[in-house]
XYZ file of C-alpha atoms in Angstrom:
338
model
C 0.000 0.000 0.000
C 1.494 3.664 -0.923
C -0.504 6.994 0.302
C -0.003 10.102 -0.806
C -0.559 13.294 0.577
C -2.141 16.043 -1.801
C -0.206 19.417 -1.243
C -2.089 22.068 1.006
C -1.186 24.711 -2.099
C -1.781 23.634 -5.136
C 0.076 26.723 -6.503
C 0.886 26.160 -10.278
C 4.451 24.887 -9.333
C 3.422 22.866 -6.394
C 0.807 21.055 -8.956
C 3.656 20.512 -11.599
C 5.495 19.046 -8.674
C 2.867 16.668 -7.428
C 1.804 14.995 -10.458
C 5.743 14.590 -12.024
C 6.160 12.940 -8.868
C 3.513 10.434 -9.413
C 4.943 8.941 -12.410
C 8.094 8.350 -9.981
C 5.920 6.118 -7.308
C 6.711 2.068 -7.344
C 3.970 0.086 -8.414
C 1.695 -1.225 -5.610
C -1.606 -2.839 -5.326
C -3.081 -0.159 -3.633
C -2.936 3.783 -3.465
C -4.609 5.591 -1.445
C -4.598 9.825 -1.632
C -5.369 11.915 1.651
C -6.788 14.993 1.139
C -6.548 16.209 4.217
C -4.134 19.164 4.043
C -5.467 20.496 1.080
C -6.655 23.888 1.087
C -6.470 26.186 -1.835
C -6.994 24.969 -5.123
C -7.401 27.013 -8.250
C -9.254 26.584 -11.833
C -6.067 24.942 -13.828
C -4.854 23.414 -10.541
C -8.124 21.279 -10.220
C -8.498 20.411 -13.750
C -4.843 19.312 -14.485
C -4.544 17.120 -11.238
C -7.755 15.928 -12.211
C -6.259 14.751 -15.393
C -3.268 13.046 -14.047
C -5.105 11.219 -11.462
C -7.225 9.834 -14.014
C -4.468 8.837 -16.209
C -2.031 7.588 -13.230
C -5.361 5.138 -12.847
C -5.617 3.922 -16.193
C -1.767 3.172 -16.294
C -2.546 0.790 -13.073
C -5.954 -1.008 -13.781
C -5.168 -4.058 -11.675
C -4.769 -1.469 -8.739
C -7.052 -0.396 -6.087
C -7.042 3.235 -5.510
C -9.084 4.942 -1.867
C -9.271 8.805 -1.126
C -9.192 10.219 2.476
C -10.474 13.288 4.157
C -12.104 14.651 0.876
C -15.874 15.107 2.791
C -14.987 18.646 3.894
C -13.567 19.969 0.498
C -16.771 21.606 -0.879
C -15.541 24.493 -3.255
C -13.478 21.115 -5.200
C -16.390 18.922 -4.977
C -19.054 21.692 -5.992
C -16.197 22.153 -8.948
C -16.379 18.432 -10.232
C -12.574 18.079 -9.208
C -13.632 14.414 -7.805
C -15.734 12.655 -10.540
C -12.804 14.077 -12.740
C -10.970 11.559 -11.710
C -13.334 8.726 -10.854
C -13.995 9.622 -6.893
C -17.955 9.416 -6.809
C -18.326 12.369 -4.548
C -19.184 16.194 -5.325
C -20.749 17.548 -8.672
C -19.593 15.535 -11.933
C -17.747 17.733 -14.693
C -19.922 20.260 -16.090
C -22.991 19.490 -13.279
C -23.008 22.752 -11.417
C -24.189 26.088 -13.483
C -21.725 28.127 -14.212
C -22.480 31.571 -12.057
C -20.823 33.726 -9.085
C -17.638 34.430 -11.311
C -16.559 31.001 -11.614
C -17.336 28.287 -14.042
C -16.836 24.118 -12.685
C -14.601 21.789 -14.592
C -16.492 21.464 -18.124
C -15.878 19.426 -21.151
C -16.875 20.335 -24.432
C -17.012 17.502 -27.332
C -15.403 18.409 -30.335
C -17.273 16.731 -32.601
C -20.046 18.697 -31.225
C -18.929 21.477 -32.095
C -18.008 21.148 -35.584
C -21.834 19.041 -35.756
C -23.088 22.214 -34.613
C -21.250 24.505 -37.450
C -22.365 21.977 -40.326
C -25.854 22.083 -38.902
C -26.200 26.027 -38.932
C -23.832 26.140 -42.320
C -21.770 28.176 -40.027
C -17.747 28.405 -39.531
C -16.968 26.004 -36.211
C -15.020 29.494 -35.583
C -18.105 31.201 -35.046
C -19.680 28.676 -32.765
C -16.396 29.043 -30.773
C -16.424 32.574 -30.537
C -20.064 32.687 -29.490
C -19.317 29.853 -26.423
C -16.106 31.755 -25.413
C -18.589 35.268 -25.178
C -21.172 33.011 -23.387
C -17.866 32.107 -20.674
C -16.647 35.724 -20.526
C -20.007 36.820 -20.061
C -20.546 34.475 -16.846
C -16.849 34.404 -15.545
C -17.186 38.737 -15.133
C -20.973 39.325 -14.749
C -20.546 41.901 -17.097
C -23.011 41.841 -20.739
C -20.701 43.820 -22.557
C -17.456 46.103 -22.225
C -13.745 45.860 -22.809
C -13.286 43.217 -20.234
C -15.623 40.783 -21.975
C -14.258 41.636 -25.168
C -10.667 40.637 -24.304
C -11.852 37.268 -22.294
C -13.519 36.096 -25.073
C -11.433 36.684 -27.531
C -8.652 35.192 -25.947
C -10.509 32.573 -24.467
C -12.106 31.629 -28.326
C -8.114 31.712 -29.678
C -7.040 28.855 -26.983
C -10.244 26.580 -27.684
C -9.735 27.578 -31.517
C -5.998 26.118 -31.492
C -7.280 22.745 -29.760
C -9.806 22.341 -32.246
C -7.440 23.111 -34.836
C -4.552 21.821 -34.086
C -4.512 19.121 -31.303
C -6.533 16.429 -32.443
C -8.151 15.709 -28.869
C -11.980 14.816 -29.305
C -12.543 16.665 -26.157
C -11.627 20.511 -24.607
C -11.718 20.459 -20.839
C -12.087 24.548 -19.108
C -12.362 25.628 -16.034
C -12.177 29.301 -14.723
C -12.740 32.147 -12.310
C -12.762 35.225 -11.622
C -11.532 37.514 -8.512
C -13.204 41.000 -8.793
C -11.435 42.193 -5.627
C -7.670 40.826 -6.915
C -8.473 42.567 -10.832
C -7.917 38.445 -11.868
C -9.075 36.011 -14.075
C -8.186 32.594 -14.579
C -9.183 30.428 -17.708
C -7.003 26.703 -17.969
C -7.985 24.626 -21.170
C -6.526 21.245 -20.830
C -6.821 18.490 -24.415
C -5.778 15.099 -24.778
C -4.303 15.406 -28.070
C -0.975 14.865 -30.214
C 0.640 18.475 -27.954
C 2.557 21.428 -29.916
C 5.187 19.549 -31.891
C 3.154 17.516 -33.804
C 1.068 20.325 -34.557
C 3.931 22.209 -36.464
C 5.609 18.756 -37.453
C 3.705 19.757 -41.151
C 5.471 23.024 -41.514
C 8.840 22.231 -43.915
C 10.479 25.116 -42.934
C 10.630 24.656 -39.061
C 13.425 23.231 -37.386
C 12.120 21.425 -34.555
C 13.685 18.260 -32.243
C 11.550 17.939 -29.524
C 8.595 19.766 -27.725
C 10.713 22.469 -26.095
C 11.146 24.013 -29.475
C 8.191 23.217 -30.613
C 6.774 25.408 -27.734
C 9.042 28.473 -27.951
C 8.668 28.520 -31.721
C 4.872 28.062 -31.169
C 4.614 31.642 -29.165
C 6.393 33.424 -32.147
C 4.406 35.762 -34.307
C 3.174 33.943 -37.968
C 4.511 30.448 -37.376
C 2.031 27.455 -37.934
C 1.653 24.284 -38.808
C -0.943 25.093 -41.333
C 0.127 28.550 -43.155
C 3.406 29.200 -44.491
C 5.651 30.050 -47.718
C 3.796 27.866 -50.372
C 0.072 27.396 -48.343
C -2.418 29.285 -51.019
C -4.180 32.245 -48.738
C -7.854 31.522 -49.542
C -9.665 34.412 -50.472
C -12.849 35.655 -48.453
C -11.281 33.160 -45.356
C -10.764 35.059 -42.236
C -10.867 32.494 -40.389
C -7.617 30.535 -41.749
C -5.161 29.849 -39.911
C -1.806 32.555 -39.656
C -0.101 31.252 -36.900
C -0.922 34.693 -34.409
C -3.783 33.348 -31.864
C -0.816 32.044 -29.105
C 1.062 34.734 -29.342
C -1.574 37.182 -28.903
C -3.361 35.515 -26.631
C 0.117 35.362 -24.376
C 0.793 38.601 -24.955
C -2.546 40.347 -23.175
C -1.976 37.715 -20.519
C 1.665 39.513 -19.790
C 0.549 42.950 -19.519
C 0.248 42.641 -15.848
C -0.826 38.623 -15.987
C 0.796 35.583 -16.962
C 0.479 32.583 -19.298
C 1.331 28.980 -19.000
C 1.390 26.276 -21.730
C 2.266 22.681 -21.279
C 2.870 19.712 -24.409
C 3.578 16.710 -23.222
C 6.779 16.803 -20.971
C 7.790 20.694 -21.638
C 6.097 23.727 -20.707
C 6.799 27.758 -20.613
C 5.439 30.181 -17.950
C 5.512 33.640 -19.403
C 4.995 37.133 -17.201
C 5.601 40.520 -18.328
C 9.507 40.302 -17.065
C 10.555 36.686 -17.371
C 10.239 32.971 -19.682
C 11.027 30.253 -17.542
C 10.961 26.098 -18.869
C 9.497 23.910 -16.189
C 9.082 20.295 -15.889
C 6.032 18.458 -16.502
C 5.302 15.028 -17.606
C 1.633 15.653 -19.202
C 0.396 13.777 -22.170
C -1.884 16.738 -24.289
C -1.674 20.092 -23.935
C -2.505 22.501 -20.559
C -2.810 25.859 -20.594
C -3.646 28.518 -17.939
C -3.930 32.093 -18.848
C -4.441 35.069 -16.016
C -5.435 37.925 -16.695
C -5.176 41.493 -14.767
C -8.185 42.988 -15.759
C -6.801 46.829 -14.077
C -4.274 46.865 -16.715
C -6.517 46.170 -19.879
C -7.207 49.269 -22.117
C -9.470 49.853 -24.988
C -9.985 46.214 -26.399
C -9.413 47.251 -30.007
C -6.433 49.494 -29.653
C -4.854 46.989 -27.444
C -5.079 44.307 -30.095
C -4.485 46.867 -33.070
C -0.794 47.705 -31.062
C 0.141 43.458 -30.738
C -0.926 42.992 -34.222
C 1.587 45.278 -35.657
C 4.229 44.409 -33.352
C 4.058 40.888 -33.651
C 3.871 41.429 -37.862
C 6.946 43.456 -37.754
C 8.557 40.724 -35.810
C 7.107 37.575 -37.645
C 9.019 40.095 -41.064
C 12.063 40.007 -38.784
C 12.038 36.029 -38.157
C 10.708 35.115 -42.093
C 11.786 38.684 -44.014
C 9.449 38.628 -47.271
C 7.940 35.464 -46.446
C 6.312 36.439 -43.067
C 2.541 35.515 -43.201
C 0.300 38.437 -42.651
C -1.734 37.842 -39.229
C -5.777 36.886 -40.468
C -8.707 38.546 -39.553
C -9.878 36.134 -36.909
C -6.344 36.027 -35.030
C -6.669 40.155 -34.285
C -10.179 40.578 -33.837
C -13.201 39.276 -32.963
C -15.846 38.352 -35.992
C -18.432 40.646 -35.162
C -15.920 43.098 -36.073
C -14.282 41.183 -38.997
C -17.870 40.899 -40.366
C -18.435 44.142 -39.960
C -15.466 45.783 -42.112
């Protein structure tokens, strides 16, 4: 029998921590996890120990696995961080209604959502944007303004790139929102192929593993999907230019920070540092924070990344640099507006 203790902070470090550590405990026929210390937990903290509990339990099916002191932990349970992972205890992913600035561990079904775009001869773009409005929309309380804005069109850029990109059938999200601390929290967590493989397609990326992948990933105009030779379709705002992470990163670091995770590498990125950290996922995590006191006017805040990140995508590809698309700057009621 092996028990483990579950940190009292499940910071973002201390939760990197934890679950590398799992894949390092000897096999046994029994594992049981006391809850007991633990005290604050967070939106991507929940969701990606979630994850790795579940998976650390489908690597050992001949094992038995108990949970201790877990009664008293209502904010987790009301959250679905339990039936995440298989305890039967607490709400079950997606259960409780989103409301009070917070939103519960949710899954969304990819083929859903591109079921949904065919069935309303819509772009699966579209559908994204108008779930990501629906999330900003409960996360700040708020029916309009620059603070929805920004949420969902950062939130709509990290859900676009799974559907895109990672090949996971489902999104995971979780998120809330601190009015008094001017902070939001939004972690998206897949179960796909992670960054490298994303960009594997792109001939003119030098890539060896998924620490380059990421880095490279974060630059301005580099995709898997666009680049010197792709045909820019005409009339397509929505295709792909390779600008949604970097973007999306860079309104987290004004004041914020962002955190992405493929498969064993990850970055966390503030507004004065980059740091690599372990991690030993299998997918792709993400956690963005935002510091809703520093965000201006939503369109002249994306108008000023835009143009820096194209003049440094020309600096990185000269004449070849792909210009950044509609749908990677703006939102589409304003691209289908113009």
């Amino acid at each position: 029998m092996i028990q483990v203790k579950i940190p009292q902070n499940l910071s973002l470090k201390n939760t990197l921590n934890f679950c590398n550590r799992l894949w390092d405990l000897e096999h046994s026929d029994e594992y049981i996890f006391d809850f007991i210390n633990l005290a604050r937990v967070e939106p991507f903290s929940m969701a990606y120990v979630a994850n790795e509990l579940k998976r650390f339990r489908k690597t050992k099916p001949k094992s038995q696995f108990k949970a201790l002191n877990h009664e008293n932990k209502s904010y987790a349970a009301h959250m679905g961080f339990f039936r995440a992972f298989g305890l039967k205890f607490g709400n079950g992913p997606g259960e409780a209604a989103g409301s009070r600035t917070y939103l519960p561990i949710t899954i969304l079904n990819v083929a859903e959502l591109h079921k949904e775009a065919d069935d309303s001869y819509d772009y699966v773009g579209n559908i994204i944007e108008a779930k990501s409005e629906k999330i900003a929309k409960i996360l700040t309380r708020q029916d309009s303004g620059d603070l929805v804005d920004t949420l969902t069109f950062s939130i709509r850029e990290i859900l676009r790139n799974v559907v895109e990109h990672s090949g996971s059938e489902i999104i995971e999200y979780c998120a809330q929102y601190w009015p008094s601390k001017n902070l939001v929290e939004f972690a998206v967590l897949d179960t796909g192929n992670g960054i490298m493989q994303g960009l594997s397609t792109n001939p003119y990326l030098n890539i060896n593993d998924e620490r380059d992948a990421l880095h490279l990933a974060l630059l301005p105009g580099v995709s898997g999907k666009m680049y010197k030779g792709v045909k820019k379709r005409k009339n397509d705002e929505w295709q792909n230019s390779g600008f949604g992470l970097y973007m999306t990163s860079r309104i987290c670091r004004n004041g914020g920070d962002f955190f992405i995770a493929s498969n064993d590498k990850s970055i966390f990125l503030d507004n004065t540092s980059k740091q690599d950290l372990k991690c030993r996922y299998q997918g792709t995590a993400l956690r963005l924070r935002i510091d809703t006191s520093q965000l201006s006017s939503y369109s002249e805040m994306l108008d000023q990344y835009r143009n820096e990140g194209f003049a440094a995508a020309k600096k990185f590809a000269g004449k070849d640099a792909i210009e950044p698309s509609a749908a990677s700057t703006m939102l589409a009621r304003d691209f289908q507006e113009t």
